[in-house]
Amino acid sequence: MKERQINIEILRIISMILVLLNHSTWSAHYFNIDMVHTDLPKAIGVLEVYGWIFVCVPCFIVISGYFGIRWKWKGLLNYLFQISFWGGIVYLLTWAFGLHDFSAMAMAKNMTCFLFGVNWFFGAYLGLYMFAPILNAFIDKADEKQMMWMTLAFFAFQTVFGWMLKNGEFYYGLTSTSLIGWYLIGGWLRKSTLRCFHLKAWQNMAVFIGVGQICVAVSLVAAYLGIEKGIYSYISPLQVIQTTYLFLFCRSLKISWGEKVITFFASSAFAGLLAHSWEGGEIYSLGMKWISDNMPVPFLFAMVWIIVFFAIACCFDKIRIFVWNKLSAKVIK
């Protein structure tokens, strides 16, 4: 099931733009319970952003589960090469811009950062990739009912021990364990004939937005009452529903235009994360800070910067793809 579906490829682009928003100064990390008393409109606005940014990473993994990761040495090496290539490029670019002195050891550490835990996602996705053959064997063999009960059981367990009790195995959804859950959802959605998973596009979006508004309302009431427990998380049950229906929204779209442009950016969407990792985060943050200090309606200009940054990263990634194709053709048979 590896053929590209343009409507779902759009979700890759949306998800990465949301990742960049999550890592910006305009993300909802800056919400606190005092806001409901001191600046209610800002509190509502920040929480509305929350409803979007916490579906970004899960959507990527749901897509992987929907199509299935097919384990190959070439695929594994390509993943590691992406990280190494971008680790080196980011280091050299930021050094050229005068942001730091050159150090061969620092550059080498960038290029092997999947060994050092620089970004939680690199190691977590590597773990998912290694487990993919086992997950695929279950998904391929299980019928729809078995998939449903296994997925629901996983998320019930995760909700209690991960979201409520904050067990370290789940750590806010930033582990391979949680990625396995999202992968299972993708496999279930591929097989499921449940009517609730086959709605019209506007109905899927209505569910996504509706659940988002419930999250906003509950968070505002909780903050007003002085309750610090947040409802937002990569593993919150409400964000599970939101992620599912954002995916279903994109799956239900009928798109007959822009295939080449969409594929160009979607095939390099991971570059958006890589480009603002390591020292690249400083370049990204400097752009955000300048906008915040100098532009009117800074949030709108921040979104423009996010889109431009993402587009530039995708263009640079074509160099990586070219190098990898040439290298793998000679080294990997």
PDB file of C-alpha atoms in Angstrom, residues 30-202:
ATOM      1  CA  TYR A  30       3.378  29.689  26.946  1.00  0.00           C
ATOM      2  CA  PHE A  31      -0.088  29.141  28.376  1.00  0.00           C
ATOM      3  CA  ASN A  32      -0.423  29.360  32.134  1.00  0.00           C
ATOM      4  CA  ILE A  33      -3.440  29.377  34.417  1.00  0.00           C
ATOM      5  CA  ASP A  34      -2.997  33.068  35.309  1.00  0.00           C
ATOM      6  CA  MET A  35      -3.858  34.049  31.719  1.00  0.00           C
ATOM      7  CA  VAL A  36      -7.567  33.399  32.239  1.00  0.00           C
ATOM      8  CA  HIS A  37      -7.559  36.185  34.847  1.00  0.00           C
ATOM      9  CA  THR A  38      -5.129  38.620  33.245  1.00  0.00           C
ATOM     10  CA  ASP A  39      -5.643  38.213  29.472  1.00  0.00           C
ATOM     11  CA  LEU A  40      -8.599  35.977  28.579  1.00  0.00           C
ATOM     12  CA  PRO A  41      -8.541  36.637  24.775  1.00  0.00           C
ATOM     13  CA  LYS A  42      -4.869  35.667  24.637  1.00  0.00           C
ATOM     14  CA  ALA A  43      -5.580  32.566  26.723  1.00  0.00           C
ATOM     15  CA  ILE A  44      -8.281  31.487  24.268  1.00  0.00           C
ATOM     16  CA  GLY A  45      -6.042  32.179  21.277  1.00  0.00           C
ATOM     17  CA  VAL A  46      -3.138  30.209  22.712  1.00  0.00           C
ATOM     18  CA  LEU A  47      -5.387  27.268  23.570  1.00  0.00           C
ATOM     19  CA  GLU A  48      -6.823  27.287  20.040  1.00  0.00           C
ATOM     20  CA  VAL A  49      -3.266  26.879  18.772  1.00  0.00           C
ATOM     21  CA  TYR A  50      -2.835  24.009  21.238  1.00  0.00           C
ATOM     22  CA  GLY A  51      -5.647  22.148  19.511  1.00  0.00           C
ATOM     23  CA  TRP A  52      -3.584  22.079  16.324  1.00  0.00           C
ATOM     24  CA  ILE A  53       0.021  21.641  17.397  1.00  0.00           C
ATOM     25  CA  PHE A  54      -0.522  18.481  19.436  1.00  0.00           C
ATOM     26  CA  VAL A  55      -1.693  16.508  16.416  1.00  0.00           C
ATOM     27  CA  CYS A  56       1.414  17.217  14.304  1.00  0.00           C
ATOM     28  CA  VAL A  57       3.698  14.325  15.271  1.00  0.00           C
ATOM     29  CA  PRO A  58       0.906  11.751  15.726  1.00  0.00           C
ATOM     30  CA  CYS A  59      -0.374  12.468  12.205  1.00  0.00           C
ATOM     31  CA  PHE A  60       3.018  11.577  10.755  1.00  0.00           C
ATOM     32  CA  ILE A  61       2.956   8.206  12.485  1.00  0.00           C
ATOM     33  CA  VAL A  62      -0.683   7.485  11.604  1.00  0.00           C
ATOM     34  CA  ILE A  63       0.327   7.970   7.963  1.00  0.00           C
ATOM     35  CA  SER A  64       3.174   5.480   8.452  1.00  0.00           C
ATOM     36  CA  GLY A  65       0.776   2.956   9.966  1.00  0.00           C
ATOM     37  CA  TYR A  66      -1.809   3.496   7.248  1.00  0.00           C
ATOM     38  CA  PHE A  67       0.638   2.746   4.435  1.00  0.00           C
ATOM     39  CA  GLY A  68       2.922   0.480   6.444  1.00  0.00           C
ATOM     40  CA  ILE A  69       6.669   0.730   6.984  1.00  0.00           C
ATOM     41  CA  ARG A  70       8.329  -1.963   4.889  1.00  0.00           C
ATOM     42  CA  TRP A  71      11.588  -2.851   6.614  1.00  0.00           C
ATOM     43  CA  LYS A  72      14.625  -2.737   4.338  1.00  0.00           C
ATOM     44  CA  TRP A  73      18.281  -2.095   5.046  1.00  0.00           C
ATOM     45  CA  LYS A  74      18.205   0.587   2.384  1.00  0.00           C
ATOM     46  CA  GLY A  75      15.295   2.320   4.099  1.00  0.00           C
ATOM     47  CA  LEU A  76      17.022   2.192   7.476  1.00  0.00           C
ATOM     48  CA  LEU A  77      20.260   3.574   6.074  1.00  0.00           C
ATOM     49  CA  ASN A  78      18.362   6.275   4.188  1.00  0.00           C
ATOM     50  CA  TYR A  79      16.745   7.406   7.464  1.00  0.00           C
ATOM     51  CA  LEU A  80      20.101   7.580   9.225  1.00  0.00           C
ATOM     52  CA  PHE A  81      21.645   9.319   6.222  1.00  0.00           C
ATOM     53  CA  GLN A  82      18.951  12.025   6.340  1.00  0.00           C
ATOM     54  CA  ILE A  83      19.832  12.805   9.937  1.00  0.00           C
ATOM     55  CA  SER A  84      23.587  12.743   9.284  1.00  0.00           C
ATOM     56  CA  PHE A  85      23.328  14.868   6.138  1.00  0.00           C
ATOM     57  CA  TRP A  86      21.214  17.530   7.795  1.00  0.00           C
ATOM     58  CA  GLY A  87      23.292  17.443  10.975  1.00  0.00           C
ATOM     59  CA  GLY A  88      26.342  18.335   8.888  1.00  0.00           C
ATOM     60  CA  ILE A  89      24.594  20.881   6.648  1.00  0.00           C
ATOM     61  CA  VAL A  90      23.021  22.734   9.566  1.00  0.00           C
ATOM     62  CA  TYR A  91      26.357  22.876  11.375  1.00  0.00           C
ATOM     63  CA  LEU A  92      28.204  24.211   8.318  1.00  0.00           C
ATOM     64  CA  LEU A  93      25.528  26.799   7.509  1.00  0.00           C
ATOM     65  CA  THR A  94      25.368  28.184  11.038  1.00  0.00           C
ATOM     66  CA  TRP A  95      29.187  28.253  11.161  1.00  0.00           C
ATOM     67  CA  ALA A  96      29.233  30.156   7.836  1.00  0.00           C
ATOM     68  CA  PHE A  97      26.763  32.663   9.338  1.00  0.00           C
ATOM     69  CA  GLY A  98      29.134  33.217  12.234  1.00  0.00           C
ATOM     70  CA  LEU A  99      26.886  31.723  14.909  1.00  0.00           C
ATOM     71  CA  HIS A 100      29.653  29.536  16.359  1.00  0.00           C
ATOM     72  CA  ASP A 101      33.265  28.475  15.935  1.00  0.00           C
ATOM     73  CA  PHE A 102      34.100  25.398  13.906  1.00  0.00           C
ATOM     74  CA  SER A 103      34.717  22.133  15.723  1.00  0.00           C
ATOM     75  CA  ALA A 104      35.103  18.834  13.894  1.00  0.00           C
ATOM     76  CA  MET A 105      33.965  16.942  16.990  1.00  0.00           C
ATOM     77  CA  ALA A 106      30.803  19.056  17.321  1.00  0.00           C
ATOM     78  CA  MET A 107      29.980  18.498  13.657  1.00  0.00           C
ATOM     79  CA  ALA A 108      30.570  14.754  14.022  1.00  0.00           C
ATOM     80  CA  LYS A 109      28.251  14.683  17.034  1.00  0.00           C
ATOM     81  CA  ASN A 110      25.562  16.427  14.979  1.00  0.00           C
ATOM     82  CA  MET A 111      25.903  13.855  12.235  1.00  0.00           C
ATOM     83  CA  THR A 112      25.580  10.943  14.662  1.00  0.00           C
ATOM     84  CA  CYS A 113      23.001  12.533  16.948  1.00  0.00           C
ATOM     85  CA  PHE A 114      20.665   9.521  16.690  1.00  0.00           C
ATOM     86  CA  LEU A 115      23.145   7.917  19.114  1.00  0.00           C
ATOM     87  CA  PHE A 116      23.048  10.792  21.616  1.00  0.00           C
ATOM     88  CA  GLY A 117      19.360  11.666  22.017  1.00  0.00           C
ATOM     89  CA  VAL A 118      19.604  15.230  20.684  1.00  0.00           C
ATOM     90  CA  ASN A 119      16.019  15.048  19.407  1.00  0.00           C
ATOM     91  CA  TRP A 120      13.586  12.603  20.991  1.00  0.00           C
ATOM     92  CA  PHE A 121      11.880  11.860  17.674  1.00  0.00           C
ATOM     93  CA  PHE A 122      15.011  10.530  15.945  1.00  0.00           C
ATOM     94  CA  GLY A 123      15.454   7.684  18.405  1.00  0.00           C
ATOM     95  CA  ALA A 124      11.741   7.055  18.917  1.00  0.00           C
ATOM     96  CA  TYR A 125      11.083   6.685  15.190  1.00  0.00           C
ATOM     97  CA  LEU A 126      14.151   4.472  14.842  1.00  0.00           C
ATOM     98  CA  GLY A 127      12.637   2.223  17.512  1.00  0.00           C
ATOM     99  CA  LEU A 128       9.317   2.168  15.648  1.00  0.00           C
ATOM    100  CA  TYR A 129      11.131   1.308  12.411  1.00  0.00           C
ATOM    101  CA  MET A 130      12.821  -1.662  14.072  1.00  0.00           C
ATOM    102  CA  PHE A 131       9.507  -2.932  15.465  1.00  0.00           C
ATOM    103  CA  ALA A 132       7.612  -2.362  12.196  1.00  0.00           C
ATOM    104  CA  PRO A 133       7.950  -5.955  10.882  1.00  0.00           C
ATOM    105  CA  ILE A 134       6.318  -7.298  14.063  1.00  0.00           C
ATOM    106  CA  LEU A 135       3.537  -4.713  13.938  1.00  0.00           C
ATOM    107  CA  ASN A 136       2.958  -5.342  10.242  1.00  0.00           C
ATOM    108  CA  ALA A 137       2.698  -9.097  10.835  1.00  0.00           C
ATOM    109  CA  PHE A 138      -0.090  -8.475  13.362  1.00  0.00           C
ATOM    110  CA  ILE A 139      -1.879  -5.828  11.290  1.00  0.00           C
ATOM    111  CA  ASP A 140      -1.803  -7.950   8.131  1.00  0.00           C
ATOM    112  CA  LYS A 141      -3.118 -11.037   9.919  1.00  0.00           C
ATOM    113  CA  ALA A 142      -5.666  -9.417  12.255  1.00  0.00           C
ATOM    114  CA  ASP A 143      -9.228  -8.874  11.138  1.00  0.00           C
ATOM    115  CA  GLU A 144     -11.043  -5.577  11.636  1.00  0.00           C
ATOM    116  CA  LYS A 145     -12.479  -6.536  15.036  1.00  0.00           C
ATOM    117  CA  GLN A 146      -9.120  -7.669  16.382  1.00  0.00           C
ATOM    118  CA  MET A 147      -7.518  -4.445  15.184  1.00  0.00           C
ATOM    119  CA  MET A 148     -10.188  -2.388  16.880  1.00  0.00           C
ATOM    120  CA  TRP A 149      -9.885  -4.109  20.262  1.00  0.00           C
ATOM    121  CA  MET A 150      -6.094  -4.151  20.229  1.00  0.00           C
ATOM    122  CA  THR A 151      -5.926  -0.437  19.378  1.00  0.00           C
ATOM    123  CA  LEU A 152      -8.545   0.528  21.941  1.00  0.00           C
ATOM    124  CA  ALA A 153      -6.829  -1.583  24.610  1.00  0.00           C
ATOM    125  CA  PHE A 154      -3.502   0.098  23.890  1.00  0.00           C
ATOM    126  CA  PHE A 155      -4.930   3.604  24.167  1.00  0.00           C
ATOM    127  CA  ALA A 156      -6.940   2.771  27.278  1.00  0.00           C
ATOM    128  CA  PHE A 157      -3.723   1.574  28.932  1.00  0.00           C
ATOM    129  CA  GLN A 158      -1.795   4.600  27.673  1.00  0.00           C
ATOM    130  CA  THR A 159      -4.486   7.009  28.862  1.00  0.00           C
ATOM    131  CA  VAL A 160      -4.356   5.662  32.402  1.00  0.00           C
ATOM    132  CA  PHE A 161      -0.641   4.976  32.832  1.00  0.00           C
ATOM    133  CA  GLY A 162       0.753   7.528  30.391  1.00  0.00           C
ATOM    134  CA  TRP A 163      -1.552  10.540  30.367  1.00  0.00           C
ATOM    135  CA  MET A 164      -3.023  10.321  33.873  1.00  0.00           C
ATOM    136  CA  LEU A 165      -0.229   8.685  35.904  1.00  0.00           C
ATOM    137  CA  LYS A 166       2.633   9.927  33.676  1.00  0.00           C
ATOM    138  CA  ASN A 167       4.461   6.615  33.564  1.00  0.00           C
ATOM    139  CA  GLY A 168       7.951   7.098  32.131  1.00  0.00           C
ATOM    140  CA  GLU A 169       7.424   4.453  29.451  1.00  0.00           C
ATOM    141  CA  PHE A 170       5.102   6.892  27.673  1.00  0.00           C
ATOM    142  CA  TYR A 171       6.672  10.219  28.749  1.00  0.00           C
ATOM    143  CA  TYR A 172       4.061  12.562  27.283  1.00  0.00           C
ATOM    144  CA  GLY A 173       4.007  10.578  24.042  1.00  0.00           C
ATOM    145  CA  LEU A 174       7.688  11.180  23.294  1.00  0.00           C
ATOM    146  CA  THR A 175       8.731   7.509  23.102  1.00  0.00           C
ATOM    147  CA  SER A 176       8.676   4.581  20.676  1.00  0.00           C
ATOM    148  CA  THR A 177       5.941   3.018  22.804  1.00  0.00           C
ATOM    149  CA  SER A 178       3.519   5.844  22.057  1.00  0.00           C
ATOM    150  CA  LEU A 179       4.478   5.867  18.379  1.00  0.00           C
ATOM    151  CA  ILE A 180       3.467   2.201  18.233  1.00  0.00           C
ATOM    152  CA  GLY A 181      -0.031   3.236  19.306  1.00  0.00           C
ATOM    153  CA  TRP A 182      -0.321   5.778  16.504  1.00  0.00           C
ATOM    154  CA  TYR A 183       0.974   3.185  14.067  1.00  0.00           C
ATOM    155  CA  LEU A 184      -1.793   0.815  15.174  1.00  0.00           C
ATOM    156  CA  ILE A 185      -4.397   3.528  14.577  1.00  0.00           C
ATOM    157  CA  GLY A 186      -3.131   3.905  11.016  1.00  0.00           C
ATOM    158  CA  GLY A 187      -3.436   0.160  10.453  1.00  0.00           C
ATOM    159  CA  TRP A 188      -6.922   0.109  11.976  1.00  0.00           C
ATOM    160  CA  LEU A 189      -8.137   3.010   9.823  1.00  0.00           C
ATOM    161  CA  ARG A 190      -6.869   1.205   6.733  1.00  0.00           C
ATOM    162  CA  LYS A 191      -9.019  -1.838   7.548  1.00  0.00           C
ATOM    163  CA  SER A 192     -12.011  -0.347   9.320  1.00  0.00           C
ATOM    164  CA  THR A 193     -15.448  -0.220   7.737  1.00  0.00           C
ATOM    165  CA  LEU A 194     -17.017   1.631  10.679  1.00  0.00           C
ATOM    166  CA  ARG A 195     -19.286   4.376   9.411  1.00  0.00           C
ATOM    167  CA  CYS A 196     -17.779   6.921  11.812  1.00  0.00           C
ATOM    168  CA  PHE A 197     -14.490   6.542   9.926  1.00  0.00           C
ATOM    169  CA  HIS A 198     -16.063   7.127   6.530  1.00  0.00           C
ATOM    170  CA  LEU A 199     -17.692  10.527   6.893  1.00  0.00           C
ATOM    171  CA  LYS A 200     -17.668  13.387   4.426  1.00  0.00           C
ATOM    172  CA  ALA A 201     -14.747  15.800   4.549  1.00  0.00           C
ATOM    173  CA  TRP A 202     -16.714  18.582   6.243  1.00  0.00           C
TER     174      TRP A 202
END
